[in-house]
XYZ file of C-alpha atoms in Angstrom:
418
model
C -33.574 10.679 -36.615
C -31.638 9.392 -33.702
C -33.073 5.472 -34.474
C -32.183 6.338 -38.151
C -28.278 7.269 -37.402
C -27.920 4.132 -34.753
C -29.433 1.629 -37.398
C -26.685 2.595 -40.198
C -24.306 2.770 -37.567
C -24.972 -1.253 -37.146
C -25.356 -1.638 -40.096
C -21.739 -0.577 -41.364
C -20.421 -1.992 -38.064
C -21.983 -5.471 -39.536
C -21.020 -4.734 -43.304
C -16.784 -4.407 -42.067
C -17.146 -6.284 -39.260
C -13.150 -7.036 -39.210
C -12.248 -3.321 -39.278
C -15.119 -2.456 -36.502
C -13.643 -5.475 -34.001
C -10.145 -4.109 -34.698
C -11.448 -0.820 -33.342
C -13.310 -2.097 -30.667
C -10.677 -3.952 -29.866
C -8.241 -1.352 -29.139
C -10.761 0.845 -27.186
C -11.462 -2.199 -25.128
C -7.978 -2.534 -23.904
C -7.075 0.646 -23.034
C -10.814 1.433 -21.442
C -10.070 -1.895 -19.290
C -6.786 -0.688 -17.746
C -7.595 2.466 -17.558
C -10.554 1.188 -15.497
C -8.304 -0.473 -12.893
C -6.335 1.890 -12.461
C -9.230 4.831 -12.079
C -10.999 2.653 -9.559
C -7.622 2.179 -7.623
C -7.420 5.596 -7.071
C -10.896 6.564 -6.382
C -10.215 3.886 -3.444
C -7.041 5.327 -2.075
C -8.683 8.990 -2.145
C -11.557 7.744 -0.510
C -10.018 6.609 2.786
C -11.885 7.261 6.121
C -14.325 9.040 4.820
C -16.811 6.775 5.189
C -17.419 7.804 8.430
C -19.903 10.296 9.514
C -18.294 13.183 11.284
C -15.112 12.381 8.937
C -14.900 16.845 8.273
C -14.197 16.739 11.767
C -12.456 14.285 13.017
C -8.829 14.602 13.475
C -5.506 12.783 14.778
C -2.791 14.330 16.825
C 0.989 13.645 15.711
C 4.288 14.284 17.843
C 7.272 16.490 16.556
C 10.086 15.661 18.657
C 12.972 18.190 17.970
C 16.656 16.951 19.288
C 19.907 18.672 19.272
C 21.249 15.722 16.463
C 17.874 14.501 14.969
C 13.900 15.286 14.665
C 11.489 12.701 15.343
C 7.997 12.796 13.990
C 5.636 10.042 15.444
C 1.530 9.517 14.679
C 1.783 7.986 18.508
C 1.101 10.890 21.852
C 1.171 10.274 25.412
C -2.139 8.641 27.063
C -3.141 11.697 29.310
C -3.335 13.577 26.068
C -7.119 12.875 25.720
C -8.679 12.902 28.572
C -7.043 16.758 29.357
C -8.004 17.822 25.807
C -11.472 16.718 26.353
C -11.781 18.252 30.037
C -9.849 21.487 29.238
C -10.707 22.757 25.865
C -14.657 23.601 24.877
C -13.163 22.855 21.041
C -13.441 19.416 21.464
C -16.167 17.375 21.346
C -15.128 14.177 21.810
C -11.332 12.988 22.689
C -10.517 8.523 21.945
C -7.639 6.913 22.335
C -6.347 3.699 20.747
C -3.398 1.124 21.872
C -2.371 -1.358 20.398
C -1.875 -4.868 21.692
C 0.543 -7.655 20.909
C -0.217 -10.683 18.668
C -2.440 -12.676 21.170
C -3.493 -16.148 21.850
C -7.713 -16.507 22.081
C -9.825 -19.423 22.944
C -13.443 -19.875 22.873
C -13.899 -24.129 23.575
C -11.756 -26.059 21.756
C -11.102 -23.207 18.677
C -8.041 -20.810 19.145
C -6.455 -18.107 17.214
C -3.733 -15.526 17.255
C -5.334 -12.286 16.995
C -2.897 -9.460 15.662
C -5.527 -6.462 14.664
C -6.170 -5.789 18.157
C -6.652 -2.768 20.014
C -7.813 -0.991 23.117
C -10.062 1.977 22.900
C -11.638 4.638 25.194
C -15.657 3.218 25.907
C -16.724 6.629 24.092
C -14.938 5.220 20.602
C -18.172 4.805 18.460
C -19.386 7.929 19.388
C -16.740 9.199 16.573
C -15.368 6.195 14.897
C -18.867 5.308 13.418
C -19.420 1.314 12.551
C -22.555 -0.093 12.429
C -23.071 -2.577 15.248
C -24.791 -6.011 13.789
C -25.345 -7.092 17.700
C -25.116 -4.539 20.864
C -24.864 -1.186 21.858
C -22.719 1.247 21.134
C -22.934 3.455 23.386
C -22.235 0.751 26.327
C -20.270 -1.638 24.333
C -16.469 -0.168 25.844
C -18.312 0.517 29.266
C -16.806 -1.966 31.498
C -13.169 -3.750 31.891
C -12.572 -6.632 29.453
C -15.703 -6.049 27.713
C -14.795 -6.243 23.892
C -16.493 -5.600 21.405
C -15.428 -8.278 17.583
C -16.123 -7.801 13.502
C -18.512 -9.809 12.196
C -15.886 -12.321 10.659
C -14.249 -13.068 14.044
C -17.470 -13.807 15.167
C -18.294 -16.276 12.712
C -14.750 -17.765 13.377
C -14.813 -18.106 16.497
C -18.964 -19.120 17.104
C -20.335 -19.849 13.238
C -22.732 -18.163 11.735
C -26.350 -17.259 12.876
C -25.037 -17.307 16.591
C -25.386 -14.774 18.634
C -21.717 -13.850 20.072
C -23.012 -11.363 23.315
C -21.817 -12.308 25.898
C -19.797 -15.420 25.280
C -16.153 -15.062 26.551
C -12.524 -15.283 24.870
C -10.020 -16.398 26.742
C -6.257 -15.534 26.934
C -3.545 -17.141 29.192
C -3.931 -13.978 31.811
C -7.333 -12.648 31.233
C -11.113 -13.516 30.155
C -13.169 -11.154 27.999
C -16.442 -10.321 27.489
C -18.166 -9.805 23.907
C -20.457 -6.805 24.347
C -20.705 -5.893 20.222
C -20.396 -7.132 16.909
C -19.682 -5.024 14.648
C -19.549 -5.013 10.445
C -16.039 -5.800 9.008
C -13.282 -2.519 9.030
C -13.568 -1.254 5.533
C -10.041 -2.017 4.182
C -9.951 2.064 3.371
C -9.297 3.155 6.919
C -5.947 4.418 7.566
C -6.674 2.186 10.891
C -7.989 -1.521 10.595
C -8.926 -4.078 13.913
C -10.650 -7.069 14.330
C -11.016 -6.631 18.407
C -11.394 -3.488 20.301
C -11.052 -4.058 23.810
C -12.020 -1.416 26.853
C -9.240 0.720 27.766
C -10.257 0.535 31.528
C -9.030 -2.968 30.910
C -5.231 -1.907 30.759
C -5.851 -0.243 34.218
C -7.464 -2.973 35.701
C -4.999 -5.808 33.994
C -1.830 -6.955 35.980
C 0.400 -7.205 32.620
C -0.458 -3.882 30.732
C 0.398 -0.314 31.935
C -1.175 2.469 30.737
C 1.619 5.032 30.690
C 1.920 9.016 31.912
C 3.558 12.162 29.819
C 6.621 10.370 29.281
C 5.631 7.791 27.297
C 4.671 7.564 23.554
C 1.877 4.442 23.374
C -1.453 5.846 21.911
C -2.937 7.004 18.828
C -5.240 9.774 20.040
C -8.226 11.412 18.111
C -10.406 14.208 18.869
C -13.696 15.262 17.008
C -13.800 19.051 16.842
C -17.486 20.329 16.901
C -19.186 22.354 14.065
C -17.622 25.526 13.223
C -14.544 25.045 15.294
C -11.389 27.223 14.125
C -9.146 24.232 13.252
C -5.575 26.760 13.235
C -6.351 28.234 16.231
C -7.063 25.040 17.677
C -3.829 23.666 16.672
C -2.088 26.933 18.604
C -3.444 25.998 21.716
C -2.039 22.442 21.655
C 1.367 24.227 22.840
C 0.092 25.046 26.192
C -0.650 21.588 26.724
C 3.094 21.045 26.068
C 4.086 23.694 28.340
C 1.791 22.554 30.772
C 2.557 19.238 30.918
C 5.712 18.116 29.540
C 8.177 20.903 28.557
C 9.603 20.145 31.741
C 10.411 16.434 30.714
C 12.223 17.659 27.704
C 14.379 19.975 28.787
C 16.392 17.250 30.784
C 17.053 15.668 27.564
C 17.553 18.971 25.938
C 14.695 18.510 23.403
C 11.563 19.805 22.783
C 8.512 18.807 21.082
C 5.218 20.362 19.747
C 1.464 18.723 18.904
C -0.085 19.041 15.189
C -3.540 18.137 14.105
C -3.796 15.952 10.788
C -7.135 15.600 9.334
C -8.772 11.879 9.850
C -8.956 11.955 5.807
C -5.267 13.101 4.854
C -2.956 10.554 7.176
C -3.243 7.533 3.912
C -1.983 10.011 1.527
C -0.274 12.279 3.542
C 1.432 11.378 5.951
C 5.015 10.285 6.409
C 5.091 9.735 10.668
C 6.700 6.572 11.911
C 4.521 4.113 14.040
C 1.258 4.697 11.449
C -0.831 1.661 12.355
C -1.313 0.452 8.479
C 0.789 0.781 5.456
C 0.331 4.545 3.614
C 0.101 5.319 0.146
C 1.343 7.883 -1.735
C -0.094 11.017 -3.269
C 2.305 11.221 -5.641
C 1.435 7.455 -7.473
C -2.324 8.913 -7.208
C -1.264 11.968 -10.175
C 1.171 8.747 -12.184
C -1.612 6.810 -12.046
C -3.986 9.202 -12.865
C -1.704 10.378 -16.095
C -1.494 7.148 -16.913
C -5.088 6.188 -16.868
C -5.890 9.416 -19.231
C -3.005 8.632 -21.533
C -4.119 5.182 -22.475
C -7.419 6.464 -23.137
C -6.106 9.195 -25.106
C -3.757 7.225 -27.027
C -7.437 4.508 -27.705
C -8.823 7.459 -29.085
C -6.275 8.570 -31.465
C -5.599 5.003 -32.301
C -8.929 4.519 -33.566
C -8.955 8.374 -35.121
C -5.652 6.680 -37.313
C -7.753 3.728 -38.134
C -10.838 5.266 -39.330
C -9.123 8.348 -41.249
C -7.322 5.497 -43.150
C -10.421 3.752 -44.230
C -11.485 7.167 -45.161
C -11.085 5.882 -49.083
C -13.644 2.934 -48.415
C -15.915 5.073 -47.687
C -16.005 7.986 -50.170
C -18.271 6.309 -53.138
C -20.884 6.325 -49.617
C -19.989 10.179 -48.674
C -20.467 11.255 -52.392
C -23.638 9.539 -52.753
C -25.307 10.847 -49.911
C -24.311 14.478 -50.395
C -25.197 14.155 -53.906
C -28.796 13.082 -52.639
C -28.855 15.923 -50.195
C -27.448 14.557 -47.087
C -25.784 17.825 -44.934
C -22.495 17.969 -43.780
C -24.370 17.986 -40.335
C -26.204 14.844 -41.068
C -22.933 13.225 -42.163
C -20.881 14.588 -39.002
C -23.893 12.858 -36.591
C -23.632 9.766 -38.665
C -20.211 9.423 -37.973
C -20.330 10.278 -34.837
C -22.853 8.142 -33.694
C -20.527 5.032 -35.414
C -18.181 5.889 -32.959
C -20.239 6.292 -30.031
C -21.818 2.926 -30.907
C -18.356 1.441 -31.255
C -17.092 3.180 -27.880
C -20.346 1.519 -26.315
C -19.426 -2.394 -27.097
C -15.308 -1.620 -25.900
C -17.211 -0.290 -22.920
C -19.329 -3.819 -21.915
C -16.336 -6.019 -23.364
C -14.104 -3.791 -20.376
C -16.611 -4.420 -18.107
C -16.481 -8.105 -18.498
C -12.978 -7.873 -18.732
C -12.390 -5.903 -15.365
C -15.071 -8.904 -13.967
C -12.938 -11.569 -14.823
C -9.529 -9.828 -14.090
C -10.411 -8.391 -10.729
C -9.400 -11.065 -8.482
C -5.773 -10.969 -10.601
C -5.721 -7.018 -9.771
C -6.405 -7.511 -6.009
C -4.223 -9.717 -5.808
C -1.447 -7.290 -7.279
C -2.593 -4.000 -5.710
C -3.680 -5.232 -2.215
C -7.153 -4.259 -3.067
C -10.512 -6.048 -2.457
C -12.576 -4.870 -5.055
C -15.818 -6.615 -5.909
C -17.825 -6.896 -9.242
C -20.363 -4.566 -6.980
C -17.718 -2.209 -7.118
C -18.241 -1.627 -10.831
C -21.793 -0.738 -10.571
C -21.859 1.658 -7.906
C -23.652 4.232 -8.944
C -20.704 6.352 -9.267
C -18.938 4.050 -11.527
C -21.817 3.898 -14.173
C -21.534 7.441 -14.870
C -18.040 7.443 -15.025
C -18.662 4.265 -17.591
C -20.920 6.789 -19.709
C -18.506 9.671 -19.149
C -15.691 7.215 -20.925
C -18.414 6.007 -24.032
C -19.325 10.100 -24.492
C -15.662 10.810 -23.938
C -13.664 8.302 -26.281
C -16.965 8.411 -28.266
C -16.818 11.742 -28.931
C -13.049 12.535 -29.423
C -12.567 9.106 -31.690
C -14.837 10.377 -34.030
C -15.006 13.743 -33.679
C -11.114 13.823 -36.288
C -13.138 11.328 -38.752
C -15.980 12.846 -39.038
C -15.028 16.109 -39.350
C -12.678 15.148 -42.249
C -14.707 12.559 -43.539
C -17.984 14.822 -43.656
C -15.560 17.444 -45.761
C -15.043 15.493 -48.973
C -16.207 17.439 -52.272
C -19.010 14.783 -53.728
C -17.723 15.569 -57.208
C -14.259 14.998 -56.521
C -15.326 11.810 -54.943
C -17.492 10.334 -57.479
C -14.638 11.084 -60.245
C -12.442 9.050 -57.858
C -10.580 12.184 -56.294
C -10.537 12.778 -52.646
C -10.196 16.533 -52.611
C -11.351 18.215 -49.307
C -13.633 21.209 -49.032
């Protein structure tokens, strides 16, 4: 039955093959866009969680309250860690970052400014989970000036199918170690390097101090084990304020209190000055997704408008068919099926479009999407959800009131519903 319905479904797609493209073509636009913009926001929603322990990984913001303004930074003092680590049985691990100026590197004759540099504590990849192409992570951060590179600085700086352990980068100051490769940052982390140096090395360096309670340099992190109350948690971060810098404060006649933002809220969330990459916004996520639904919505009724109106075409074929005993069932499948087919081809043309647009819509958005982005396994139900979808609701109108006409009324050349 089913190879029966799909063969007159070509076939009338062939026989008004003008109408059909004019359908098609409207689905196809409006699936295309629609695309782009679903796939932009499945990529901003999906930010840091591509790490493992992502549930339970969390940063810790400042909320500094003055008598004539508030300040709310994502940046904490450096002893923050290390005493949140050593003092509270909550935390499982505690890892700090700092960043570091634009900096000159040589390796030989090559040399580059570096800008998506950082320092980090040596127990970094114990939480912020890469995958190392060459070294060990659990050593990598061990040692001063041992720094650990993404696979394209690598290949920059020694070429490809060269092992970069321990080769050196210089600076005017210092020399560094290479101790780990590691894969590229995905570009949906809320934090992006290129270099992660060993934060022992700001200790040991002559031009880079690390900073006590009074300063605001570090981003700090701390993985929370399993089953950890996270608001209870959160309380305790005001003894470390009384502890260890109410006293600071209350010279200046301010005061200031810790929060904990989840790893996987700061790109959408967050609004804290000194964030280490540009945010985006929840509320474009909801346009965008209203947007995205709309245009497919409006395809559908588009091609609803298009095939009700041909609706007179058709009727001799309608009359005919219930004459010799077709059901209104049978006709409401055959109709149906015509629009699924239809909603299949705008479906492929989209996907060829989005192939040859995407490097026009990175470009635009900031995005790096690849054609392996569309076939993610993901994506291809989503693409069947959208054929079923516009499928279903194009033709669901049409076939309906098609599948309605009286066949006697028809074949005396009246359209008179049942």
């Amino acid at each position: 039955m089913i190879k029966n319905l799909l063969l007159i479904a070509i076939r009338n797609f062939r026989k008004d093959r003008w109408f059909s493209l004019l359908n098609v073509f409207g689905l196809t636009i409006g699936i295309t866009f629609s695309l782009f913009l679903i796939f932009y926001i499945q990529d901003e929603l999906s930010f840091d969680k591509h790490f493992k322990y992502a549930d339970r990984m969390y940063r810790i913001n400042s909320y500094i309250q003055e008598k004539d303004k508030n300040t709310n930074w994502a940046l904490t003092q450096f002893p923050l860690g290390p005493e949140l680590k050593k003092d509270y049985p909550e935390v499982e691990e505690a890892v700090r970052f700092n960043s570091r100026e634009r900096t000159l590197f040589k390796y030989g004759e090559k040399e580059f400014y570096e800008t998506k540099i950082y320092y980090a504590d040596s127990n970094m990849f114990r939480m912020f989970t890469h995958k190392f192409v060459e070294g060990n992570a659990a050593t990598a951060l061990n040692e001063p000036f041992d720094v650990v590179i993404t696979k394209t600085l690598a290949e920059k700086y020694f070429g490809k199918n060269t092992s970069a352990i321990g080769k050196t980068l210089k600076t005017v100051y210092d020399t560094y170690k290479i101790t780990g490769v590691i894969e590229d940052v995905p570009q949906n982390s809320h934090i992006r390097y290129d270099m992660i140096i060993s934060l022992s090395t700001m200790l040991k360096s002559n031009i880079y101090g690390a900073g006590g309670w009074g300063g605001f340099n570090n981003y700090t992190y701390v993985l929370l084990k399993p089953g950890v109350n996270v608001a209870a948690f959160n309380k305790k971060l005001a003894d470390v304020y009384k502890n260890n810098v109410e006293s600071i404060f209350k010279q200046f006649g301010a005061t200031m209190y810790y929060d904990l933002q989840p790893i996987t809220d700061i790109h959408l969330h967050s609004s804290l000055q000194w964030e280490p990459e540009e945010l985006g916004n929840m509320s474009y996520i909801w346009i965008f997704a209203s947007v995205a639904f709309f245009m497919l919505l409006i395809a559908c009724i588009n091609y609803m408008n298009l095939t009700t109106a041909r609706s007179a075409r058709r009727a001799k074929e309608i009359g005919i068919r219930k004459v010799t005993g077709s059901s209104r069932k049978q006709l409401i499948l055959q109709f149906l099926s015509e629009s699924l087919v239809t909603s299949l081809v705008s479906v492929l043309l989209s996907c060829l479009l989005v192939m040859l647009l995407m490097p026009v819509f990175n470009s635009i958005s900031g995005k790096s999407f690849t054609i392996q982005t569309l076939f993610q396994p993901s994506n291809i139900i989503l693409l069947l959800s959208i054929v079923l979808f516009t499928g279903l609701l194009g033709g669901s109108y049409p076939a309906f009131y098609l599948s309605g006409f009286k066949p006697v009324g028809i074949l005396k050349g009246a359209l008179s519903k049942a």
